[in-house]
């Protein structure tokens, strides 16, 4: 029997949902939605990027935007920032970030919070006037497409821009494919550093080369079935297919159509493409693609570049680009400047200023990375010094601390209905505390700490040096927020996921546990004598070389002077940062999922 959400979607889904949203907005907003139909409409709204916020915050929505591969053309960031300033303000300020801000996401896009339904038409009008939209950014559909954030700017082995654009316009734009069994993630990387992270996508295209008819042809290898979440992560499996650039769209569309037709629609915890790929196997999928969906002969895989992947690969900084933070070369002789936005949250006024700086020192275009950071592009050599001296770059530096550089965090209990802990505010506090209390060796340029509020792993904790997932624990007879702590994750040549070394560590003891672990790393890692400059193991290399029982011992929970607010919220308050009794909690709670 199909899951109940399939019945909800069958009645109305995809493009037709937009007119209903506009109708509700014109007739009173949230109150216009019949109370006994809200769960159904909230499921449908997600296709158009509207997510009802968590229980207790009735009438407020999160809005997710979509911009393939993180490209924000001139004027787009400013429009988004002005919408955040004018519409994304809540009844109470966040004590860490204030009121009116935007969140950069791990799929290279933007989320806005505290949106009133009646404001959506004006918001859409503002965003769409500059080419930004929300269609297909949520729900059971093809989500924002990930790509090299610097495609077309930095060097690529194979040009990925045309394929990304075609996936965005023709595939995601096809309403016949809007209703997928579950959300579906596509990535395309044309560079040789692996920054689109194909290994954690439902289908990923990676640069490759193959000899065909006596000619060395550049194109893509294909991997399928990657993903995180539910403590059941999978690295994408090689499909053993090589495609020329002009044929890549047909293979991508073919797998989307295959999954659309044959993917399960019963058990929502098991109907992601990674389980489908595991169930069918690569041979059956490849043969079905060839026989039913692709009108040309597919070739076996070519030579890939995975041995050179450096993006979030746990390799030394000097090996190559790993996050697009800092100053880098464009192929046209100009520069890009990647800024570090800890936990990906930008106040609206700062985002406006960032847009102004991009226009003053570059072309006005801004790119977003998979690590929740913005990149200013097209900066001439003689403009670099001025840009780097701007006051805004003191808050969002191009040369951040190792902790700020490696930080990522999901939404958490602030808004999410399934999160178990507060995330962004706590992570921001931890970063400042680590900067003050932890001394790392001079050659350690990054420690990637990712924080997810639950096992859905939207913060990609499974791919971190140190991964945190929100849990609950009992301390002194009281239920408190807690973390599971894992180590040793990363993508790259050899994708691996964290191993859990501590579970249900109370939130006030977790920073001490991480500090103890990092101090052990600094004290015990091996030093290299093969280079002129002393270099030691990266954190991931050290974890791989250290026995599990030692890692457990090193990661000893400890109470410290770290202040851990909101430990006992447990989503009982309508908003973790406000006094109880707000009218925002007056409605009957409704349920939601991803």
Coordinates of C-alpha atoms in Angstrom, one line a residue:
X1 CA 0.0 0.0 0.0
X2 CA 1.3 3.4 -0.9
X3 CA 2.2 5.9 1.9
X4 CA -0.6 8.3 2.7
X5 CA 1.5 11.2 1.3
X6 CA 1.2 9.6 -2.1
X7 CA -2.6 10.1 -1.9
X8 CA -2.1 13.7 -0.8
X9 CA 0.2 14.4 -3.8
X10 CA -2.0 12.6 -6.3
X11 CA -4.8 15.1 -5.5
X12 CA -2.7 18.1 -6.2
X13 CA 1.1 18.6 -6.6
X14 CA 3.7 20.3 -8.6
X15 CA 3.0 23.5 -10.6
X16 CA -0.7 23.6 -9.8
X17 CA 0.1 24.1 -6.1
X18 CA 1.2 27.6 -6.8
X19 CA -2.3 28.9 -7.5
X20 CA -3.6 27.5 -4.3
X21 CA -0.8 29.2 -2.3
X22 CA -1.7 32.5 -4.0
X23 CA -5.4 32.0 -3.2
X24 CA -4.8 31.2 0.4
X25 CA -2.5 34.3 0.7
X26 CA -5.1 36.6 -0.8
X27 CA -7.8 35.3 1.6
X28 CA -6.2 35.7 4.9
X29 CA -3.0 33.6 4.7
X30 CA -2.6 30.8 7.3
X31 CA -6.2 31.3 8.6
X32 CA -7.6 30.7 5.1
X33 CA -6.3 27.1 5.2
X34 CA -9.0 24.8 6.6
X35 CA -7.8 23.4 9.9
X36 CA -8.5 19.8 9.0
X37 CA -6.6 20.2 5.7
X38 CA -3.4 21.8 6.9
X39 CA -1.2 18.8 7.0
X40 CA -2.1 18.0 3.4
X41 CA -1.5 21.5 2.2
X42 CA 1.8 21.8 4.0
X43 CA 2.9 18.7 2.2
X44 CA 2.0 20.2 -1.1
X45 CA 3.5 23.7 -0.3
X46 CA 7.0 22.2 0.0
X47 CA 7.3 21.8 -3.8
X48 CA 7.1 25.6 -3.9
X49 CA 9.7 26.0 -1.2
X50 CA 7.3 26.7 1.7
X51 CA 7.8 24.7 4.8
X52 CA 5.6 25.2 7.8
X53 CA 7.9 25.9 10.9
X54 CA 7.8 23.5 13.8
X55 CA 5.0 22.8 16.3
X56 CA 4.2 25.9 18.4
X57 CA 5.2 28.3 15.6
X58 CA 1.9 28.0 13.7
X59 CA 1.3 30.5 10.9
X60 CA 5.1 30.9 10.2
X61 CA 6.9 29.4 7.2
X62 CA 10.4 28.8 6.1
X63 CA 11.0 29.7 2.4
X64 CA 13.7 27.8 0.5
X65 CA 15.1 29.4 -2.7
X66 CA 16.6 27.5 -5.7
X67 CA 19.6 28.6 -7.8
X68 CA 21.4 25.7 -9.6
X69 CA 25.0 25.2 -8.5
X70 CA 25.0 28.2 -6.3
X71 CA 25.1 31.0 -8.9
X72 CA 23.6 34.3 -7.8
X73 CA 23.8 36.7 -10.7
X74 CA 24.3 40.5 -10.3
X75 CA 21.4 41.9 -8.3
X76 CA 20.1 38.6 -7.0
X77 CA 21.8 38.5 -3.6
X78 CA 20.7 42.1 -2.9
X79 CA 17.1 41.2 -3.7
X80 CA 17.2 38.2 -1.4
X81 CA 18.8 40.2 1.3
X82 CA 16.1 42.9 1.0
X83 CA 13.4 40.3 1.2
X84 CA 15.1 38.9 4.4
X85 CA 15.2 42.4 5.9
X86 CA 11.6 43.3 5.0
X87 CA 9.8 40.0 5.4
X88 CA 11.9 37.4 7.3
X89 CA 11.6 38.9 10.8
X90 CA 10.1 37.1 13.7
X91 CA 8.3 38.3 16.8
X92 CA 11.4 37.7 19.0
X93 CA 15.1 38.3 18.2
X94 CA 17.6 35.5 18.1
X95 CA 20.2 36.4 20.8
X96 CA 23.1 35.4 18.6
X97 CA 21.9 36.6 15.1
X98 CA 19.3 39.3 15.8
X99 CA 16.2 39.5 13.5
X100 CA 16.0 39.4 9.8
X101 CA 18.7 37.1 8.3
X102 CA 19.2 34.4 5.7
X103 CA 20.7 30.9 5.9
X104 CA 23.1 29.6 3.3
X105 CA 22.5 25.9 2.7
X106 CA 24.6 22.8 2.0
X107 CA 23.0 22.6 -1.5
X108 CA 24.2 26.0 -2.5
X109 CA 21.0 27.9 -1.9
X110 CA 19.2 30.1 0.7
X111 CA 16.5 29.7 3.3
X112 CA 14.4 32.5 4.9
X113 CA 12.4 32.1 8.1
X114 CA 9.4 33.8 9.8
X115 CA 7.6 34.2 6.5
X116 CA 3.9 35.0 6.6
X117 CA 1.8 33.3 4.0
X118 CA 0.1 36.5 3.0
X119 CA 3.5 38.0 2.1
X120 CA 4.4 35.3 -0.3
X121 CA 3.0 36.9 -3.5
X122 CA 5.0 40.1 -2.9
X123 CA 8.1 38.0 -2.0
X124 CA 7.8 35.9 -5.2
X125 CA 7.3 39.0 -7.3
X126 CA 10.4 40.6 -5.9
X127 CA 12.6 37.5 -6.3
X128 CA 11.3 36.4 -9.7
X129 CA 11.8 39.9 -11.1
X130 CA 15.6 39.2 -10.8
X131 CA 15.4 35.5 -11.8
X132 CA 15.3 33.8 -8.4
X133 CA 12.5 31.3 -7.7
X134 CA 11.4 28.7 -5.1
X135 CA 9.9 26.0 -7.4
X136 CA 11.1 22.5 -6.8
X137 CA 13.2 23.4 -3.8
X138 CA 11.4 21.1 -1.4
X139 CA 9.2 18.0 -1.2
X140 CA 9.4 14.8 -3.2
X141 CA 11.1 16.3 -6.2
X142 CA 14.5 17.1 -7.7
X143 CA 16.1 19.5 -5.3
X144 CA 18.6 22.3 -6.0
X145 CA 21.3 20.9 -8.3
X146 CA 24.8 20.9 -6.9
X147 CA 27.8 21.8 -9.0
X148 CA 31.2 23.3 -8.9
X149 CA 30.5 26.7 -7.4
X150 CA 33.2 28.2 -9.7
X151 CA 32.2 26.5 -12.9
X152 CA 32.9 28.8 -15.8
X153 CA 35.3 30.8 -13.6
X154 CA 38.0 28.5 -12.4
X155 CA 39.7 25.8 -14.4
X156 CA 37.6 22.8 -15.3
X157 CA 38.6 19.5 -17.0
X158 CA 35.3 19.3 -18.7
X159 CA 32.8 22.2 -18.9
X160 CA 29.9 21.6 -16.6
X161 CA 27.8 24.8 -17.0
X162 CA 25.8 23.7 -20.0
X163 CA 24.8 20.4 -18.4
X164 CA 23.8 22.2 -15.1
X165 CA 21.7 24.7 -17.0
X166 CA 19.9 21.9 -18.9
X167 CA 19.2 19.9 -15.8
X168 CA 17.8 23.1 -14.2
X169 CA 15.6 24.2 -17.2
X170 CA 14.5 21.0 -18.8
X171 CA 14.6 18.3 -16.1
X172 CA 13.6 20.2 -13.0
X173 CA 11.3 22.3 -15.0
X174 CA 9.3 19.3 -16.2
X175 CA 6.1 19.1 -14.1
X176 CA 5.5 15.5 -15.3
X177 CA 8.5 14.6 -13.1
X178 CA 7.6 16.7 -10.1
X179 CA 6.1 13.9 -8.0
X180 CA 9.1 11.7 -7.2
X181 CA 9.0 8.8 -4.7
X182 CA 11.2 11.0 -2.4
X183 CA 13.5 14.0 -2.7
X184 CA 16.2 13.5 -5.3
X185 CA 19.7 15.1 -5.5
X186 CA 21.8 15.6 -8.6
X187 CA 25.4 16.9 -8.8
X188 CA 27.7 17.7 -11.6
X189 CA 31.4 18.4 -11.2
X190 CA 33.7 19.5 -14.1
X191 CA 36.7 20.2 -12.0
X192 CA 39.2 17.7 -10.6
X193 CA 38.9 18.6 -6.9
X194 CA 35.5 17.0 -6.3
X195 CA 33.7 20.0 -4.9
X196 CA 30.2 18.9 -6.0
X197 CA 30.6 15.9 -3.7
X198 CA 29.1 13.3 -6.1
X199 CA 29.5 10.6 -3.5
X200 CA 26.6 11.8 -1.4
X201 CA 24.1 12.4 -4.3
X202 CA 21.4 10.3 -5.8
X203 CA 23.2 10.7 -9.2
X204 CA 26.5 12.4 -9.6
X205 CA 28.5 13.2 -12.7
X206 CA 32.3 13.4 -12.2
X207 CA 35.0 14.3 -14.7
X208 CA 36.7 11.5 -16.6
X209 CA 38.5 10.6 -19.8
X210 CA 38.2 7.6 -22.0
X211 CA 39.7 6.4 -25.3
X212 CA 37.0 6.0 -27.9
X213 CA 37.8 5.2 -31.5
X214 CA 41.4 6.1 -30.9
X215 CA 40.7 9.5 -29.4
X216 CA 41.0 10.6 -25.8
X217 CA 37.6 12.0 -25.0
X218 CA 36.7 14.1 -22.0
X219 CA 33.4 13.5 -20.3
X220 CA 31.8 12.2 -17.2
X221 CA 31.6 9.0 -15.2
X222 CA 28.3 8.4 -13.4
X223 CA 27.7 7.3 -9.8
X224 CA 24.4 6.7 -8.2
X225 CA 22.8 6.0 -4.9
X226 CA 24.7 8.3 -2.5
X227 CA 23.2 10.0 0.5
X228 CA 23.2 10.6 4.2
X229 CA 20.6 10.5 7.0
X230 CA 19.0 8.0 9.3
X231 CA 22.3 6.6 10.4
X232 CA 22.3 4.7 7.1
X233 CA 24.7 6.7 4.8
X234 CA 25.7 5.3 1.5
X235 CA 28.6 6.4 -0.8
X236 CA 27.4 6.6 -4.4
X237 CA 28.3 3.5 -6.4
X238 CA 30.0 3.6 -9.8
X239 CA 27.5 2.8 -12.5
X240 CA 30.3 1.8 -14.8
X241 CA 29.1 4.3 -17.4
X242 CA 31.1 7.0 -19.2
X243 CA 29.2 9.7 -21.2
X244 CA 30.3 12.4 -23.5
X245 CA 29.2 15.9 -22.3
X246 CA 26.5 16.0 -25.0
X247 CA 25.0 12.7 -23.9
X248 CA 25.1 13.3 -20.1
X249 CA 21.7 14.9 -19.9
X250 CA 20.0 11.9 -21.5
X251 CA 21.6 9.5 -18.9
X252 CA 20.7 11.8 -16.0
X253 CA 17.1 12.2 -17.2
X254 CA 16.9 8.5 -17.9
X255 CA 17.8 7.6 -14.3
X256 CA 15.3 10.2 -12.9
X257 CA 12.6 8.7 -15.1
X258 CA 13.6 5.1 -14.1
X259 CA 13.4 6.0 -10.4
X260 CA 10.2 8.0 -10.9
X261 CA 8.6 4.9 -12.5
X262 CA 10.1 2.0 -10.4
X263 CA 11.0 3.7 -7.1
X264 CA 9.0 2.5 -4.0
X265 CA 6.3 4.7 -2.6
X266 CA 5.4 2.7 0.5
X267 CA 8.0 3.1 3.2
X268 CA 9.3 6.7 3.3
X269 CA 12.3 5.7 5.4
X270 CA 13.4 3.2 2.7
X271 CA 12.4 4.7 -0.6
X272 CA 15.3 7.0 -1.2
X273 CA 17.3 6.3 -4.4
X274 CA 20.2 4.9 -2.4
X275 CA 18.0 2.0 -1.2
X276 CA 16.5 1.6 -4.6
X277 CA 20.0 1.4 -6.1
X278 CA 21.1 -1.1 -3.5
X279 CA 18.0 -3.2 -4.2
X280 CA 18.2 -3.3 -8.0
X281 CA 22.0 -3.4 -8.3
X282 CA 24.2 -1.6 -10.8
X283 CA 23.9 -4.2 -13.6
X284 CA 20.1 -4.2 -13.7
X285 CA 20.0 -0.4 -13.5
X286 CA 22.5 0.0 -16.3
X287 CA 20.7 -2.5 -18.5
X288 CA 17.3 -0.9 -17.9
X289 CA 18.7 2.5 -18.7
X290 CA 20.2 1.2 -21.9
X291 CA 17.1 -0.7 -23.0
X292 CA 14.3 1.6 -22.0
X293 CA 15.6 5.2 -21.5
X294 CA 18.8 6.0 -23.4
X295 CA 18.8 6.1 -27.2
X296 CA 22.6 5.5 -27.7
X297 CA 25.1 3.0 -26.7
X298 CA 26.6 3.7 -23.2
X299 CA 30.3 3.2 -22.7
X300 CA 31.9 1.6 -19.7
X301 CA 33.5 4.0 -17.2
X302 CA 36.6 6.0 -18.1
X303 CA 39.6 7.1 -16.0
X304 CA 38.5 9.4 -13.1
X305 CA 40.4 11.9 -11.1
X306 CA 39.4 10.8 -7.6
X307 CA 43.0 10.3 -6.5
X308 CA 43.3 14.0 -6.8
X309 CA 40.1 15.0 -5.0
X310 CA 40.8 17.5 -2.2
X311 CA 37.4 19.0 -1.4
X312 CA 36.4 17.9 2.1
X313 CA 38.8 14.9 1.6
X314 CA 40.8 15.2 4.9
X315 CA 44.0 16.0 3.1
X316 CA 46.6 18.7 4.0
X317 CA 45.7 22.2 2.9
X318 CA 48.8 22.4 0.6
X319 CA 47.4 19.5 -1.4
X320 CA 44.8 21.8 -3.0
X321 CA 41.4 23.4 -2.8
X322 CA 39.2 22.0 -0.1
X323 CA 36.5 24.6 0.5
X324 CA 36.8 27.6 -1.8
X325 CA 37.5 29.9 1.2
X326 CA 40.3 32.4 0.5
X327 CA 41.7 34.0 -2.6
X328 CA 41.9 31.9 -5.8
X329 CA 42.7 32.2 -9.4
X330 CA 40.1 32.4 -12.2
X331 CA 41.0 31.1 -15.6
X332 CA 40.5 34.7 -17.1
X333 CA 43.3 36.1 -14.9
X334 CA 41.0 37.6 -12.3
X335 CA 40.4 36.3 -8.8
X336 CA 37.7 34.9 -6.6
X337 CA 37.5 35.5 -2.9
X338 CA 35.7 33.0 -0.7
X339 CA 34.4 34.2 2.7
X340 CA 33.8 32.2 5.8
X341 CA 30.3 32.5 7.2
X342 CA 30.3 30.4 10.4
X343 CA 27.2 28.1 10.4
X344 CA 26.0 29.8 7.2
X345 CA 23.8 32.5 8.8
X346 CA 24.0 36.1 7.4
X347 CA 22.1 39.0 8.8
X348 CA 20.2 40.8 6.1
X349 CA 22.2 44.1 6.4
X350 CA 25.4 42.1 6.0
X351 CA 24.1 40.3 3.0
X352 CA 23.2 43.7 1.4
X353 CA 26.7 44.9 2.1
X354 CA 28.1 41.7 0.6
X355 CA 26.1 42.3 -2.5
X356 CA 27.4 45.9 -2.7
X357 CA 31.0 44.7 -2.3
X358 CA 30.6 42.1 -5.0
X359 CA 29.4 44.9 -7.4
X360 CA 32.1 47.3 -6.3
X361 CA 35.1 45.0 -6.5
X362 CA 33.8 42.3 -8.9
X363 CA 31.1 41.8 -11.5
X364 CA 28.3 41.7 -8.9
X365 CA 28.0 37.9 -9.2
X366 CA 28.2 35.8 -6.1
X367 CA 28.6 32.0 -5.9
X368 CA 27.5 29.8 -3.0
X369 CA 29.4 26.7 -1.9
X370 CA 28.3 23.4 -0.4
X371 CA 29.9 24.5 2.8
X372 CA 27.4 27.3 3.5
X373 CA 29.8 30.1 2.3
X374 CA 29.7 32.9 -0.4
X375 CA 32.3 33.6 -3.0
X376 CA 32.8 37.0 -4.6
X377 CA 34.0 36.4 -8.2
X378 CA 35.7 38.4 -11.0
X379 CA 38.0 40.5 -8.7
X380 CA 40.9 42.1 -10.6
X381 CA 44.3 42.0 -9.1
X382 CA 44.4 45.7 -8.3
X383 CA 41.1 45.4 -6.5
X384 CA 42.1 42.6 -4.1
X385 CA 43.8 44.7 -1.5
X386 CA 40.8 47.0 -1.2
X387 CA 38.3 44.2 -0.9
X388 CA 40.3 42.3 1.7
X389 CA 40.5 45.4 3.8
X390 CA 36.8 46.0 3.9
X391 CA 35.3 45.9 7.5
X392 CA 32.8 43.3 6.5
X393 CA 35.6 40.8 5.9
X394 CA 36.6 41.1 9.5
X395 CA 33.3 39.4 10.4
X396 CA 33.4 37.0 7.4
X397 CA 37.1 36.6 6.7
X398 CA 38.9 35.1 3.7
X399 CA 41.4 33.7 6.2
X400 CA 39.3 32.4 9.1
X401 CA 40.4 30.3 12.1
X402 CA 40.6 26.5 11.6
X403 CA 37.4 26.1 13.5
X404 CA 35.3 28.7 11.8
X405 CA 36.6 27.5 8.4
X406 CA 35.4 24.0 9.1
X407 CA 32.0 24.7 10.8
X408 CA 28.6 23.7 9.4
X409 CA 25.3 23.5 11.2
X410 CA 21.7 22.6 10.3
X411 CA 18.6 24.5 11.4
X412 CA 18.0 22.7 14.7
X413 CA 15.1 23.1 17.1
X414 CA 14.9 26.8 16.4
X415 CA 12.5 25.9 13.5
X416 CA 12.8 22.2 12.6
X417 CA 10.0 19.8 13.7
X418 CA 12.3 16.8 13.9
X419 CA 15.5 18.3 15.4
X420 CA 16.3 17.3 19.0
X421 CA 18.7 20.2 19.8
X422 CA 19.4 23.8 19.1
X423 CA 22.3 24.1 16.6
X424 CA 23.4 27.3 15.0
X425 CA 23.5 29.5 18.2
X426 CA 25.3 26.8 20.1
X427 CA 27.8 26.1 17.3
X428 CA 28.6 29.8 17.1
X429 CA 29.3 29.9 20.8
X430 CA 31.5 26.7 20.6
X431 CA 33.5 28.2 17.7
X432 CA 34.4 31.2 19.9
X433 CA 35.2 29.0 22.8
X434 CA 37.4 26.7 20.7
X435 CA 39.3 29.7 19.3
X436 CA 40.1 30.8 22.9
X437 CA 40.8 27.5 24.6
X438 CA 42.2 25.1 22.0
X439 CA 45.7 25.4 20.6
X440 CA 46.3 23.6 17.3
X441 CA 49.7 23.1 15.5
X442 CA 50.5 25.9 13.1
X443 CA 50.1 23.7 10.0
X444 CA 46.5 22.7 10.8
X445 CA 44.4 25.0 8.7
X446 CA 41.1 23.5 9.3
X447 CA 39.1 21.2 11.6
X448 CA 35.7 20.4 10.0
X449 CA 33.1 20.2 12.7
X450 CA 29.6 19.6 11.4
X451 CA 26.5 19.7 13.6
X452 CA 23.1 18.1 12.8
X453 CA 20.2 18.5 15.2
X454 CA 19.0 14.9 14.5
X455 CA 19.8 11.8 12.5
X456 CA 18.4 13.2 9.3
X457 CA 21.9 14.8 9.0
X458 CA 21.1 17.9 7.1
X459 CA 24.3 19.4 8.6
X460 CA 26.3 16.5 7.0
X461 CA 27.8 15.4 10.3
X462 CA 28.6 12.0 8.7
X463 CA 31.2 13.6 6.4
X464 CA 33.0 15.7 9.1
X465 CA 36.3 15.4 10.9
X466 CA 34.2 15.7 14.0
X467 CA 30.5 15.1 13.5
X468 CA 27.8 16.0 16.1
X469 CA 24.2 14.7 16.0
X470 CA 21.6 16.0 18.3
X471 CA 20.2 13.6 20.9
X472 CA 18.5 13.6 24.3
X473 CA 20.1 12.4 27.6
X474 CA 19.3 12.4 31.3
X475 CA 21.5 14.3 33.6
X476 CA 20.9 14.8 37.3
X477 CA 17.5 13.4 36.9
X478 CA 16.5 15.9 34.1
X479 CA 16.2 15.4 30.4
X480 CA 18.7 17.6 28.6
X481 CA 20.0 18.2 25.0
X482 CA 22.9 16.1 24.1
X483 CA 25.2 15.0 21.2
X484 CA 26.5 11.8 19.7
X485 CA 30.1 12.5 18.7
X486 CA 31.8 10.8 15.8
X487 CA 35.1 11.2 14.1
X488 CA 36.9 10.5 10.8
X489 CA 34.4 11.4 8.0
X490 CA 35.1 13.0 4.7
X491 CA 34.6 12.6 1.0
X492 CA 37.2 12.7 -1.8
X493 CA 39.0 9.7 -3.3
X494 CA 37.9 7.4 -0.5
X495 CA 34.6 8.6 1.0
X496 CA 34.1 7.5 4.5
X497 CA 31.6 8.3 7.2
X498 CA 32.3 9.0 10.9
X499 CA 32.7 6.3 13.5
X500 CA 30.8 7.1 16.7
X501 CA 33.1 7.4 19.8
X502 CA 30.7 8.9 22.3
X503 CA 26.9 8.9 22.6
X504 CA 24.4 11.0 24.4
X505 CA 27.0 13.5 25.8
X506 CA 25.1 16.3 27.6
X507 CA 25.4 19.6 25.7
X508 CA 27.4 21.2 28.5
X509 CA 30.0 18.4 28.5
X510 CA 30.4 18.0 24.8
X511 CA 32.7 21.0 24.1
X512 CA 35.0 19.7 26.8
X513 CA 35.0 16.3 25.1
X514 CA 35.9 17.8 21.8
X515 CA 38.6 19.9 23.3
X516 CA 40.1 16.8 25.0
X517 CA 40.0 15.0 21.7
X518 CA 41.7 17.9 19.8
X519 CA 44.4 18.2 22.4
X520 CA 45.1 14.5 22.1
X521 CA 45.4 15.0 18.3
X522 CA 47.8 17.8 18.7
X523 CA 49.9 15.8 21.2
X524 CA 50.0 12.4 19.5
X525 CA 49.8 12.9 15.7
X526 CA 52.8 11.8 13.7
X527 CA 55.1 14.4 12.2
X528 CA 56.5 14.1 8.6
X529 CA 60.2 14.3 8.1
X530 CA 59.9 14.2 4.3
X531 CA 59.4 17.9 3.8
X532 CA 61.4 21.0 4.5
X533 CA 58.5 22.4 6.5
X534 CA 57.3 20.3 9.5
X535 CA 54.0 18.8 8.6
X536 CA 51.9 16.4 10.6
X537 CA 48.9 14.2 10.0
X538 CA 45.6 15.8 9.3
X539 CA 42.8 15.0 11.7
X540 CA 41.3 12.4 9.4
X541 CA 44.7 10.8 8.9
X542 CA 45.3 10.7 12.6
X543 CA 41.9 9.1 13.3
X544 CA 42.5 6.5 10.6
X545 CA 45.8 5.6 12.3
X546 CA 44.5 5.6 15.9
X547 CA 42.8 2.7 17.6
X548 CA 39.1 3.1 18.4
X549 CA 39.5 2.5 22.1
X550 CA 42.1 5.3 22.3
X551 CA 39.8 7.7 20.4
X552 CA 37.0 6.9 22.9
X553 CA 39.4 7.5 25.8
X554 CA 40.6 10.8 24.3
X555 CA 37.1 12.1 23.8
X556 CA 36.3 12.2 27.5
X557 CA 33.2 14.4 28.3
X558 CA 34.0 17.2 30.8
X559 CA 32.2 20.1 32.3
X560 CA 34.0 23.3 31.5
X561 CA 33.4 27.1 31.7
X562 CA 31.5 26.8 28.3
X563 CA 28.0 28.2 28.7
X564 CA 25.4 25.8 27.2
X565 CA 22.0 27.6 27.2
X566 CA 18.7 26.0 26.1
X567 CA 19.8 22.6 27.4
X568 CA 16.4 21.7 28.7
X569 CA 14.2 23.3 26.0
X570 CA 13.3 20.0 24.4
X571 CA 11.0 21.9 22.0
X572 CA 8.6 22.5 24.9
X573 CA 8.9 26.3 24.4
X574 CA 7.3 27.8 21.3
X575 CA 10.8 29.3 20.5
X576 CA 14.0 28.5 22.4
X577 CA 15.0 32.2 22.7
X578 CA 11.7 33.7 23.9
X579 CA 9.7 33.8 27.1
X580 CA 6.8 31.3 27.3
X581 CA 3.3 32.3 26.7
X582 CA 3.6 33.9 23.3
X583 CA 0.5 34.0 21.1
X584 CA 2.6 32.2 18.5
X585 CA 1.8 28.9 20.3
X586 CA -1.9 29.4 20.5
X587 CA -2.8 27.2 17.6
X588 CA -3.2 23.4 17.6
X589 CA 0.2 21.9 16.6
X590 CA 0.5 20.2 13.2
X591 CA 3.0 17.7 12.0
X592 CA 5.5 18.0 9.2
X593 CA 8.5 16.2 7.8
X594 CA 11.1 16.9 5.2

